[in-house]
Coordinates of C-alpha atoms and ligand atoms in Angstrom, one line a residue:
M1458 CA -11.2 32.8 183.3
R1459 CA -9.7 33.2 186.7
R1460 CA -6.7 32.8 188.9
H1461 CA -4.1 33.6 186.2
R1462 CA -4.4 37.4 186.5
L1463 CA -1.5 37.6 188.8
L1464 CA 0.8 36.7 186.0
L1465 CA 0.0 39.8 184.1
P1466 CA 2.0 42.4 186.0
L1467 CA 5.0 40.1 185.9
L1468 CA 4.8 39.7 182.2
M1469 CA 4.4 43.4 181.8
L1470 CA 7.5 44.1 183.8
A1471 CA 9.5 41.6 181.9
G1472 CA 8.4 43.2 178.6
A1473 CA 8.8 46.8 179.6
A1474 CA 12.2 47.1 178.0
A1475 CA 11.3 45.4 174.7
V1476 CA 11.4 47.3 171.5
V1477 CA 10.0 46.7 168.0
A1478 CA 12.1 43.4 167.7
A1479 CA 10.3 40.8 165.7
R1480 CA 9.6 37.5 167.3
P1481 CA 12.0 34.7 166.5
P1482 CA 10.4 31.8 164.6
F1483 CA 8.3 29.5 166.9
A1484 CA 9.7 26.3 165.3
C1485 CA 11.6 25.1 162.2
A1486 CA 13.9 28.1 162.1
P1487 CA 16.3 28.1 159.2
G1488 CA 19.5 26.4 160.4
G1489 CA 17.7 25.0 163.5
P1490 CA 17.9 21.4 164.7
A1491 CA 14.8 20.3 162.9
T1492 CA 14.9 21.8 159.5
S1493 CA 15.3 18.4 157.8
M1494 CA 12.7 16.7 159.9
A1495 CA 9.3 15.8 158.3
F1496 CA 7.3 18.0 160.7
C1497 CA 9.0 21.1 159.3
R1498 CA 8.5 20.1 155.7
R1499 CA 6.0 22.5 154.2
S1500 CA 5.3 20.2 151.2
L1501 CA 3.8 17.4 153.4
P1502 CA 0.2 17.2 154.5
L1503 CA -0.3 18.7 157.9
R1504 CA -1.6 15.4 159.4
A1505 CA 1.6 13.7 158.4
R1506 CA 3.7 16.5 159.8
A1507 CA 1.9 16.4 163.1
R1508 CA 2.2 12.6 163.3
D1509 CA 6.0 12.9 162.7
L1510 CA 6.3 15.5 165.5
V1511 CA 4.2 13.6 168.0
A1512 CA 6.2 10.5 167.3
R1513 CA 9.4 12.3 168.3
L1514 CA 8.1 13.6 171.6
T1515 CA 8.5 11.9 175.0
R1516 CA 5.5 11.5 177.2
A1517 CA 6.9 14.1 179.6
E1518 CA 7.2 16.5 176.7
K1519 CA 3.7 15.8 175.4
V1520 CA 1.9 16.4 178.7
R1521 CA 3.6 19.8 178.9
L1522 CA 1.9 20.6 175.6
L1523 CA -1.6 19.9 177.0
V1524 CA -1.8 23.3 178.9
N1525 CA -2.1 26.9 177.9
N1526 CA 1.4 27.9 178.7
A1527 CA 2.9 25.1 176.7
A1528 CA 6.5 24.3 177.3
G1529 CA 9.1 24.5 174.5
V1530 CA 11.0 21.5 173.2
P1531 CA 14.5 23.0 172.8
R1532 CA 16.1 19.8 171.4
L1533 CA 13.7 20.0 168.5
G1534 CA 13.9 23.8 168.2
I1535 CA 10.3 24.4 169.3
A1536 CA 9.6 27.4 171.5
G1537 CA 7.1 27.6 174.4
Y1538 CA 3.7 29.0 173.5
E1539 CA 1.0 30.8 175.4
W1540 CA -2.3 29.7 173.9
W1541 CA -4.5 32.2 175.9
S1542 CA -5.0 35.4 173.9
E1543 CA -8.3 37.3 173.7
A1544 CA -9.9 39.5 171.0
L1545 CA -13.6 39.8 171.8
H1546 CA -14.0 43.3 170.3
G1547 CA -10.4 44.3 169.6
V1548 CA -7.1 42.7 170.7
S1549 CA -7.5 42.4 174.5
N1550 CA -4.9 41.9 177.3
T1551 CA -7.4 39.9 179.4
G1552 CA -5.3 36.8 178.9
P1553 CA -1.5 36.5 179.4
G1554 CA -0.8 36.0 175.7
V1555 CA -1.3 39.7 174.9
R1556 CA 0.9 42.6 176.2
F1557 CA 0.5 46.2 175.3
G1558 CA 3.4 48.7 175.4
G1559 CA 6.5 49.5 173.3
A1560 CA 5.7 49.4 169.6
F1561 CA 2.1 48.3 170.4
P1562 CA 0.7 50.7 173.0
G1563 CA -2.9 50.0 172.1
A1564 CA -5.3 48.4 169.6
T1565 CA -8.6 49.5 168.1
A1566 CA -11.4 49.1 170.7
F1567 CA -14.6 48.3 168.9
P1568 CA -18.0 48.5 170.6
Q1569 CA -18.8 45.7 173.1
V1570 CA -20.5 42.8 171.3
I1571 CA -24.0 43.3 172.6
G1572 CA -24.0 46.7 170.8
T1573 CA -22.5 45.6 167.5
A1574 CA -25.1 42.8 167.5
A1575 CA -27.8 45.4 167.6
S1576 CA -26.7 46.6 164.1
F1577 CA -28.0 43.3 162.7
N1578 CA -25.3 43.8 160.1
A1579 CA -23.3 40.6 159.3
S1580 CA -20.9 42.4 157.0
L1581 CA -20.0 44.8 159.7
W1582 CA -19.3 41.9 162.1
E1583 CA -17.0 40.3 159.6
L1584 CA -15.2 43.6 158.8
I1585 CA -14.5 44.1 162.5
G1586 CA -13.2 40.5 162.7
R1587 CA -10.8 41.3 159.8
A1588 CA -9.5 44.5 161.4
V1589 CA -8.9 42.7 164.7
S1590 CA -7.2 39.9 162.8
D1591 CA -4.8 42.3 161.2
E1592 CA -4.0 43.9 164.5
G1593 CA -3.6 40.5 166.3
R1594 CA -1.3 39.1 163.7
A1595 CA 0.7 42.3 163.7
M1596 CA 1.1 42.0 167.5
Y1597 CA 2.1 38.4 167.1
N1598 CA 4.8 39.3 164.7
G1599 CA 6.1 41.8 167.2
G1600 CA 6.1 39.2 170.0
Q1601 CA 3.2 40.8 171.9
A1602 CA 0.3 38.5 171.2
G1603 CA -0.5 34.9 170.4
L1604 CA -2.4 33.7 167.4
T1605 CA -5.0 31.7 169.2
F1606 CA -7.8 34.1 170.3
W1607 CA -10.4 32.7 172.7
S1608 CA -13.2 34.8 171.2
P1609 CA -16.1 35.1 170.5
N1610 CA -18.4 34.5 173.4
V1611 CA -21.6 33.1 171.9
N1612 CA -23.5 32.0 175.0
I1613 CA -27.2 32.8 174.8
F1614 CA -27.9 35.8 177.0
R1615 CA -31.1 34.3 178.4
D1616 CA -30.9 35.7 181.9
P1617 CA -30.9 39.5 181.8
R1618 CA -29.0 39.7 185.1
W1619 CA -26.0 38.0 183.8
G1620 CA -22.8 40.1 184.2
R1621 CA -21.3 38.8 181.0
G1622 CA -24.3 39.3 178.8
Q1623 CA -22.5 42.3 177.4
E1624 CA -19.9 40.1 175.8
T1625 CA -22.5 38.1 173.8
P1626 CA -24.6 38.9 170.7
G1627 CA -27.7 38.6 172.9
E1628 CA -30.6 36.2 173.4
D1629 CA -31.6 35.3 169.9
P1630 CA -30.1 32.0 168.7
A1631 CA -30.4 33.0 165.0
V1632 CA -28.7 36.4 165.4
S1633 CA -26.1 34.9 167.7
G1634 CA -25.4 32.2 165.1
R1635 CA -25.0 34.7 162.3
Y1636 CA -22.8 36.8 164.5
A1637 CA -20.6 33.9 165.4
A1638 CA -20.0 32.8 161.8
A1639 CA -19.3 36.3 160.5
Y1640 CA -16.9 37.3 163.3
V1641 CA -15.0 34.0 163.1
R1642 CA -14.7 34.3 159.3
G1643 CA -13.3 37.8 159.8
L1644 CA -10.9 36.7 162.5
Q1645 CA -9.6 33.6 160.8
Q1646 CA -9.6 34.5 157.1
P1647 CA -8.9 31.0 156.0
Y1648 CA -6.9 30.5 152.8
G1649 CA -5.4 27.6 150.9
G1650 CA -6.3 24.0 151.8
G1651 CA -8.0 21.4 149.7
G1652 CA -6.0 20.2 146.7
R1653 CA -3.2 17.7 146.8
H1654 CA -2.9 17.7 150.6
G1655 CA -6.6 17.7 151.3
G1656 CA -8.6 19.4 154.0
H1657 CA -6.8 21.8 156.2
T1658 CA -7.1 25.4 155.3
R1659 CA -4.5 27.8 156.7
L1660 CA -5.5 30.5 159.2
K1661 CA -4.5 34.1 159.8
T1662 CA -5.6 33.7 163.4
A1663 CA -7.5 31.0 165.2
A1664 CA -10.9 31.8 166.9
C1665 CA -12.6 30.0 169.7
C1666 CA -16.4 29.7 170.3
K1667 CA -17.0 29.8 174.0
H1668 CA -18.3 28.7 176.6
F1669 CA -20.0 25.5 175.6
T1670 CA -22.8 25.4 176.9
A1671 CA -25.9 26.8 178.7
Y1672 CA -23.7 29.2 180.7
D1673 CA -25.4 32.5 181.7
L1674 CA -24.8 32.8 185.4
D1675 CA -21.7 34.1 187.2
S1676 CA -22.7 34.7 190.7
W1677 CA -26.2 34.9 191.9
S1678 CA -27.8 34.4 195.3
G1679 CA -25.2 32.0 196.6
T1680 CA -24.6 30.0 193.4
D1681 CA -21.6 30.7 191.2
R1682 CA -20.5 29.5 187.8
F1683 CA -18.1 27.0 189.4
H1684 CA -21.1 25.3 191.0
F1685 CA -23.9 26.0 188.6
N1686 CA -25.7 23.1 187.2
A1687 CA -27.9 24.2 184.3
I1688 CA -30.9 22.0 183.9
V1689 CA -31.7 22.1 180.2
T1690 CA -34.0 20.0 178.1
P1691 CA -32.6 18.4 174.9
Q1692 CA -34.9 20.6 172.9
D1693 CA -33.6 23.8 174.6
L1694 CA -30.1 22.8 173.8
E1695 CA -31.0 22.0 170.2
D1696 CA -33.2 25.0 169.6
T1697 CA -31.4 27.6 171.7
F1698 CA -28.2 27.2 173.6
N1699 CA -26.2 25.2 171.0
V1700 CA -27.4 27.1 167.9
P1701 CA -24.7 29.7 167.9
F1702 CA -22.0 27.1 168.7
R1703 CA -23.2 25.0 165.8
S1704 CA -23.1 27.9 163.5
C1705 CA -19.7 29.0 164.8
V1706 CA -18.2 25.6 164.0
V1707 CA -20.2 24.5 160.9
D1708 CA -20.6 27.9 159.1
G1709 CA -17.7 29.9 160.7
R1710 CA -15.4 26.9 160.7
A1711 CA -13.9 28.0 164.0
A1712 CA -10.6 26.3 164.9
S1713 CA -11.7 25.9 168.5
V1714 CA -14.5 25.4 171.1
M1715 CA -14.1 26.1 174.8
C1716 CA -16.1 24.1 177.3
S1717 CA -17.5 26.0 180.3
Y1718 CA -17.2 25.7 184.1
N1719 CA -20.9 24.8 184.7
Q1720 CA -22.5 21.5 184.6
V1721 CA -25.3 20.7 182.2
N1722 CA -27.8 18.2 183.7
G1723 CA -25.3 17.1 186.3
V1724 CA -22.2 16.6 184.1
P1725 CA -19.4 19.2 183.8
T1726 CA -19.3 20.2 180.2
C1727 CA -15.5 19.6 180.0
A1728 CA -16.1 16.0 181.1
D1729 CA -19.1 15.4 178.8
E1730 CA -18.2 12.9 176.1
S1731 CA -21.5 13.2 174.3
F1732 CA -21.0 17.0 174.0
L1733 CA -17.3 17.1 173.1
R1734 CA -16.8 13.9 171.1
G1735 CA -20.5 13.5 170.2
T1736 CA -21.8 16.9 169.3
I1737 CA -18.8 19.1 168.6
R1738 CA -16.5 16.6 166.8
G1739 CA -19.0 14.0 165.7
K1740 CA -21.9 16.0 164.5
W1741 CA -20.3 19.4 163.7
H1742 CA -16.9 18.0 162.6
L1743 CA -14.8 20.6 164.4
E1744 CA -11.4 20.8 162.7
G1745 CA -9.4 22.1 165.6
Y1746 CA -9.0 21.8 169.3
I1747 CA -11.3 21.8 172.4
V1748 CA -10.0 23.9 175.3
S1749 CA -11.2 24.1 178.9
D1750 CA -12.2 27.4 180.5
C1751 CA -9.4 28.4 182.8
D1752 CA -9.0 25.8 185.6
S1753 CA -12.3 24.1 184.5
V1754 CA -10.7 20.7 185.1
D1755 CA -9.6 21.7 188.6
V1756 CA -13.1 23.2 189.2
F1757 CA -14.9 20.0 188.4
Y1758 CA -12.5 18.0 190.5
R1759 CA -12.0 20.3 193.5
D1760 CA -15.2 22.4 193.6
Q1761 CA -17.7 20.1 192.1
H1762 CA -16.2 16.8 193.4
Y1763 CA -17.1 15.2 190.1
T1764 CA -14.2 12.7 190.3
R1765 CA -12.6 11.1 193.2
T1766 CA -9.0 11.6 192.2
H1767 CA -6.9 14.0 190.1
E1768 CA -6.1 11.2 187.7
D1769 CA -9.8 10.3 187.3
A1770 CA -10.4 14.0 186.4
V1771 CA -7.6 13.7 183.7
A1772 CA -9.2 10.6 182.4
A1773 CA -12.7 12.1 182.4
T1774 CA -11.7 15.1 180.4
L1775 CA -9.3 13.5 177.9
R1776 CA -11.8 10.7 177.3
A1777 CA -14.6 13.3 176.8
G1778 CA -12.5 14.9 174.1
L1779 CA -10.6 17.8 175.6
D1780 CA -7.3 18.7 173.9
L1781 CA -6.0 21.6 175.8
D1782 CA -6.3 22.6 179.5
C1783 CA -6.3 26.3 180.4
G1784 CA -4.5 25.8 183.7
P1785 CA -1.8 23.5 184.9
F1786 CA -3.9 20.5 185.8
L1787 CA -3.2 18.2 182.9
A1788 CA 0.6 19.0 182.9
V1789 CA 0.7 17.9 186.6
Y1790 CA -1.5 14.9 186.7
T1791 CA -1.5 13.2 183.2
E1792 CA 1.6 11.1 183.7
G1793 CA 0.2 9.7 186.9
A1794 CA -3.1 9.0 185.1
V1795 CA -1.1 6.9 182.5
S1796 CA 0.8 5.0 185.1
Q1797 CA -2.5 4.2 186.8
R1798 CA -3.8 3.1 183.4
K1799 CA -6.6 5.6 183.4
V1800 CA -5.5 7.1 180.1
T1801 CA -3.2 5.9 177.4
D1802 CA -0.5 7.4 175.3
A1803 CA -2.9 7.3 172.4
D1804 CA -5.3 9.6 174.3
I1805 CA -2.5 12.1 174.8
D1806 CA -1.3 11.8 171.2
A1807 CA -4.8 12.5 169.9
A1808 CA -5.0 15.7 172.0
V1809 CA -1.6 17.0 171.0
T1810 CA -2.2 16.2 167.4
N1811 CA -5.3 18.4 167.4
T1812 CA -3.5 21.4 168.9
V1813 CA -0.4 21.0 166.8
I1814 CA -2.3 20.9 163.5
V1815 CA -3.9 24.2 164.5
Q1816 CA -0.5 25.7 165.1
M1817 CA 0.6 24.4 161.7
R1818 CA -2.4 25.9 160.0
L1819 CA -1.3 29.2 161.5
G1820 CA 2.1 28.8 160.0
M1821 CA 3.9 28.3 163.3
Y1822 CA 5.9 25.4 161.9
D1823 CA 6.9 27.1 158.7
G1824 CA 10.0 28.8 160.0
D1825 CA 10.8 32.4 159.2
L1826 CA 7.9 34.7 159.9
A1827 CA 9.1 37.3 157.3
T1828 CA 8.5 34.8 154.5
Q1829 CA 4.9 34.1 155.6
P1830 CA 1.7 35.6 154.1
F1831 CA 1.2 37.9 157.0
G1832 CA 4.8 38.5 157.9
H1833 CA 4.6 42.1 156.7
L1834 CA 2.0 43.1 159.4
G1835 CA 3.5 45.4 162.0
P1836 CA 2.8 48.3 164.3
Q1837 CA 1.7 50.5 161.3
H1838 CA -1.2 48.1 160.8
V1839 CA -2.6 48.7 164.3
C1840 CA -4.9 51.6 165.2
T1841 CA -4.9 52.6 161.5
P1842 CA -7.3 55.5 160.5
A1843 CA -9.4 52.9 158.6
H1844 CA -9.8 50.7 161.7
Q1845 CA -10.6 53.6 163.9
E1846 CA -13.2 54.8 161.4
L1847 CA -14.7 51.3 161.5
A1848 CA -14.9 51.5 165.3
L1849 CA -16.8 54.7 164.9
E1850 CA -19.1 53.4 162.2
A1851 CA -19.7 50.3 164.3
A1852 CA -20.6 52.4 167.3
R1853 CA -23.0 54.5 165.2
Q1854 CA -24.7 51.3 163.9
S1855 CA -25.0 50.0 167.5
V1856 CA -27.1 52.9 168.8
V1857 CA -30.8 52.0 169.2
L1858 CA -33.6 54.6 169.3
L1859 CA -36.0 53.8 172.1
K1860 CA -38.1 56.9 172.1
N1861 CA -38.5 60.0 170.0
D1862 CA -41.4 62.3 170.7
G1863 CA -42.5 64.1 167.6
T1864 CA -39.4 65.7 166.0
A1865 CA -37.2 66.0 169.1
L1866 CA -34.4 64.0 167.5
P1867 CA -32.2 64.8 165.7
L1868 CA -31.3 68.0 167.6
S1869 CA -30.6 70.9 165.4
R1870 CA -27.3 72.7 165.7
A1871 CA -28.9 75.9 164.7
A1872 CA -31.5 75.9 167.4
H1873 CA -29.4 74.6 170.3
H1874 CA -26.3 76.7 170.8
T1875 CA -25.9 75.8 174.5
V1876 CA -26.3 72.2 175.5
A1877 CA -26.0 70.8 179.0
V1878 CA -24.2 67.5 179.0
V1879 CA -24.8 65.7 182.3
G1880 CA -24.8 62.3 183.9
P1881 CA -22.2 59.9 185.3
H1882 CA -21.2 58.7 181.8
S1883 CA -21.0 62.1 180.2
Q1884 CA -17.2 61.9 180.3
A1885 CA -17.0 58.1 180.0
T1886 CA -13.8 56.6 178.8
V1887 CA -12.9 53.1 180.0
A1888 CA -16.5 52.4 180.8
M1889 CA -17.2 52.6 177.0
I1890 CA -15.0 49.6 176.2
G1891 CA -16.7 47.2 178.6
N1892 CA -14.9 44.0 179.5
Y1893 CA -12.5 41.8 177.6
A1894 CA -11.1 45.0 176.2
G1895 CA -7.5 46.2 175.7
Q1896 CA -5.8 49.5 175.5
P1897 CA -7.7 51.6 173.0
C1898 CA -5.9 53.8 170.5
R1899 CA -7.7 56.8 172.0
Y1900 CA -11.1 57.8 173.3
T1901 CA -13.8 60.3 172.3
T1902 CA -16.1 60.9 175.3
P1903 CA -19.7 61.9 174.9
L1904 CA -18.8 65.4 176.1
Q1905 CA -16.1 65.7 173.5
G1906 CA -18.4 64.3 170.8
I1907 CA -21.2 66.7 171.6
G1908 CA -18.8 69.6 171.9
R1909 CA -17.9 69.1 168.2
Y1910 CA -21.5 70.0 167.2
V1911 CA -22.4 72.9 169.5
K1912 CA -21.0 76.3 170.5
T1913 CA -21.2 75.8 174.2
T1914 CA -21.5 72.8 176.5
L1915 CA -22.3 73.0 180.1
H1916 CA -20.9 69.9 181.8
Q1917 CA -22.1 68.5 185.1
A1918 CA -21.7 64.8 186.0
G1919 CA -24.6 64.9 188.5
C1920 CA -23.2 61.8 190.2
T1921 CA -19.8 61.2 191.6
D1922 CA -19.7 57.8 189.9
V1923 CA -22.0 55.2 188.3
A1924 CA -23.1 53.9 191.8
C1925 CA -24.5 57.4 192.5
Q1926 CA -25.2 56.7 196.1
G1927 CA -25.5 58.8 199.2
G1928 CA -26.5 62.4 200.1
N1929 CA -23.6 64.3 198.5
Q1930 CA -24.4 63.6 194.8
P1931 CA -24.0 66.9 192.8
I1932 CA -27.5 66.6 191.4
A1933 CA -28.3 70.3 192.0
A1934 CA -25.5 71.5 189.9
A1935 CA -26.7 69.3 187.0
V1936 CA -30.2 70.7 187.4
D1937 CA -28.8 74.2 187.2
A1938 CA -26.9 73.4 184.0
A1939 CA -30.1 72.0 182.5
R1940 CA -32.1 75.1 183.4
R1941 CA -29.6 77.3 181.6
A1942 CA -29.2 75.3 178.4
D1943 CA -31.1 75.1 175.1
A1944 CA -31.1 71.3 175.3
T1945 CA -30.0 68.7 177.8
I1946 CA -28.3 65.4 177.1
V1947 CA -28.1 63.0 180.1
V1948 CA -25.7 60.1 179.8
V1949 CA -26.3 57.4 182.4
G1950 CA -26.1 53.6 182.8
L1951 CA -24.0 50.8 184.1
D1952 CA -20.4 49.8 184.2
Q1953 CA -18.1 47.0 185.3
K1954 CA -18.8 47.7 188.9
V1955 CA -22.4 46.8 188.3
E1956 CA -22.3 44.1 185.7
A1957 CA -19.2 42.1 185.1
E1958 CA -17.5 38.7 185.0
G1959 CA -18.2 37.3 188.5
L1960 CA -20.9 39.9 189.1
D1961 CA -24.5 39.4 188.2
R1962 CA -27.1 42.1 188.9
T1963 CA -29.9 41.8 191.5
S1964 CA -31.8 44.7 190.1
L1965 CA -32.7 45.9 186.6
L1966 CA -33.0 49.5 187.7
L1967 CA -30.5 52.3 187.1
P1968 CA -28.0 52.3 190.0
G1969 CA -28.4 54.5 193.1
R1970 CA -29.8 57.9 192.4
Q1971 CA -29.3 57.9 188.7
A1972 CA -33.1 57.8 187.9
E1973 CA -33.6 60.7 190.4
L1974 CA -30.9 62.7 188.6
V1975 CA -32.6 62.1 185.2
S1976 CA -36.0 63.1 186.5
A1977 CA -34.7 66.2 188.3
V1978 CA -32.8 67.4 185.2
A1979 CA -35.8 66.7 183.0
K1980 CA -38.1 68.7 185.2
A1981 CA -35.8 71.7 185.3
S1982 CA -34.7 71.7 181.6
K1983 CA -36.1 74.4 179.4
G1984 CA -35.2 72.7 176.2
P1985 CA -35.6 69.1 175.0
V1986 CA -34.0 66.3 177.1
I1987 CA -32.3 63.4 175.5
L1988 CA -31.5 60.4 177.6
V1989 CA -28.6 58.2 176.6
L1990 CA -28.0 54.8 178.2
M1991 CA -24.8 52.9 178.3
S1992 CA -25.2 49.3 179.4
G1993 CA -24.7 45.7 178.4
G1994 CA -27.6 44.1 180.1
P1995 CA -31.1 45.6 179.9
V1996 CA -32.2 48.4 182.2
D1997 CA -35.8 49.1 183.2
I1998 CA -36.3 52.8 182.2
A1999 CA -40.1 52.8 182.2
F2000 CA -40.0 56.0 184.4
A2001 CA -38.2 57.8 181.6
Q2002 CA -40.4 56.4 178.8
K2003 CA -43.4 57.9 180.6
D2004 CA -41.8 61.2 181.4
R2005 CA -43.1 63.7 178.9
K2006 CA -40.2 66.0 179.5
I2007 CA -37.8 63.4 178.1
A2008 CA -38.2 63.7 174.4
G2009 CA -35.7 61.1 173.2
I2010 CA -34.0 58.0 174.5
L2011 CA -31.1 56.2 173.0
W2012 CA -29.3 53.0 174.0
A2013 CA -25.6 52.9 173.1
G2014 CA -24.4 49.6 174.7
Y2015 CA -20.7 50.0 175.6
P2016 CA -19.8 51.8 172.4
G2017 CA -16.1 51.5 172.3
Q2018 CA -13.3 54.0 171.9
A2019 CA -15.3 56.3 169.5
G2020 CA -18.5 56.0 171.5
G2021 CA -18.9 59.7 172.3
Q2022 CA -18.5 60.7 168.7
A2023 CA -21.1 58.1 167.6
I2024 CA -23.6 59.2 170.2
A2025 CA -23.2 62.8 169.1
D2026 CA -23.5 61.8 165.4
V2027 CA -26.8 60.2 166.1
I2028 CA -28.2 63.0 168.3
F2029 CA -27.4 65.6 165.7
G2030 CA -28.6 63.6 162.7
H2031 CA -25.4 62.6 161.1
H2032 CA -26.4 59.0 161.5
N2033 CA -30.0 57.6 161.6
P2034 CA -30.3 55.0 164.3
G2035 CA -32.3 51.8 164.1
M2036 CA -35.5 51.6 166.1
Y2037 CA -36.2 49.0 168.8
T2038 CA -33.8 46.7 167.2
S2039 CA -31.5 46.0 170.1
T2040 CA -31.4 42.4 171.2
V2041 CA -32.1 43.7 174.7
S2042 CA -34.3 46.7 174.1
I2043 CA -37.6 45.1 174.7
L2044 CA -36.8 44.3 178.3
M2045 CA -35.7 47.9 178.8
I2046 CA -39.2 49.2 178.7
Q2047 CA -40.9 46.5 180.6
V2048 CA -41.9 47.2 184.2
G2049 CA -41.9 45.0 187.2
I2050 CA -40.4 41.9 185.6
E2051 CA -40.2 39.0 188.0
F2052 CA -38.0 36.0 187.4
Q2053 CA -38.5 32.4 188.2
M2054 CA -35.5 30.8 189.8
T2055 CA -36.2 27.3 188.5
K2056 CA -33.1 27.2 186.4
F2057 CA -30.8 27.7 189.4
T2058 CA -30.0 24.7 191.4
K2059 CA -27.3 24.4 194.0
N2060 CA -25.2 21.3 194.2
Ligands
NAG1449 C1 -23.3 47.3 157.3 O1 -22.0 47.8 157.6 C2 -21.3 48.2 156.5 C3 -19.9 48.6 157.0 O2 -20.0 49.7 157.9 C4 -22.0 49.3 155.7 O3 -21.2 49.7 154.6 C5 -23.3 48.8 155.3 O4 -24.1 49.9 154.7 C6 -24.1 48.3 156.5 N1 -25.4 47.7 156.1 C7 -26.5 48.2 156.5 C8 -27.7 47.4 156.0 O5 -26.6 49.1 157.2

């Protein structure tokens, strides 16, 4: 996603004065201009309702429905709609469809996905989806979110340097597929369908499996995702890259798939008919809409020079099977493409029908929200004690035990009255929620979590920030704390300044002087030393694995709002972590890995 971020501050300003006020109906409001029209009639099959609506629209009206900030059609009582909302691991304001503030100051922030995946617990994944679904629908009712969430990200995390690997369930196609289906089921909670009107189930929210396909590079050594051409064999697509997408659509019955920026074997995915019409609709029978990554169409036209004209780009993507453009491109150039006979009205109608049916499945054409199945959800259903407890439980299940010498872990509260808590993540807050996050209900930092178990904590960050660079790092103070304590817990790792969207890593080592801090503290410590890592991608910590003074090592991912509590619960034995089960842990203890660059081609 890019370029639209500037919109956010404006939307926030506009909404600052808003109070609890419920959203007016999107369409078909009682007493509105369309109540007697067929598209508002709840007793008709959805396809017939969509056909009726599309037949009433002018071409100019329809092309304004092909984009994420779809225009309203006031003469038919239809409001505008922002399609772009996000809910990767909690309702997120990464897209313009979600706004925090007023009655909805925050939402439950679950662990970043790479961590939750390490639980290998499909029922946990579905439970998180259900909680997020409640909160998202509640925020929609309050006018502060959409119902179409462009989550989950199920790209295969094959390249460990990828800045977005944290968002994914990892590298394993089978685990990723299971994750995709479970999370989507939780988010969408389909109901109804079948029977007299056939087919279409109703949805609580609509999920989206992204970004199809073979995308695991953001910016590396002169190539970025807008120019990346992934060279992939058919077998690799079939066995690896497409497996989670297939499961997302076939098993999870996701209402949407997003095509990516990159090309696969020389064709932009959003212009690839064999992918969109062939695989996603033809083989997997997607019931829903295909959306572009934001400005993908502009990217393959302008940055990749894939088509000669704007209108050719419109034709390439609509013919391939795209239904919705995140970005303004289709709203601007589609009418021109029709007059140049590059696309037909039938092409436009097919796309609009696919998006409208999803809105109908969400109840958006059923008039009054209050009378709908989820009309009761409101601010009291967000950040509930149950959801926050689930965020804590998910964080506990995310933690992976990488090393435990003898009986070092769990630490005993009786034997360790004074514990040094050091490291740049010892007081982590926002770093714990990773990217595609929102405003959490609250945070428990590692220092706070550990403080609940012991009499005295001696806190020293040891680094001024995660980069931990330069001569003035307060390492000596951390060493001193370790010398005085009965046990030492060192919390280190990465954050969004090191691995992020648009930012791949060039090294798998801990940043700056973090490793030096860890070794110095370990050397000085009189009690056991426990190393805790926060990261999305893998980190080479061979130095710590070999250090006999470091008795225990835990990986915590980016553990979400309750991360500090979960880490403390594991360290003090309230929860027993899994061993070596992270989808990234194996790489963490490898040394001197070298990568072949064969996959990266510049065009
Ligand atoms: C999976 O997570 C759920 C919800 O936290 C929990 O009740 C269950 O015990 C977990 N299953 C396993 C095998 O850990």
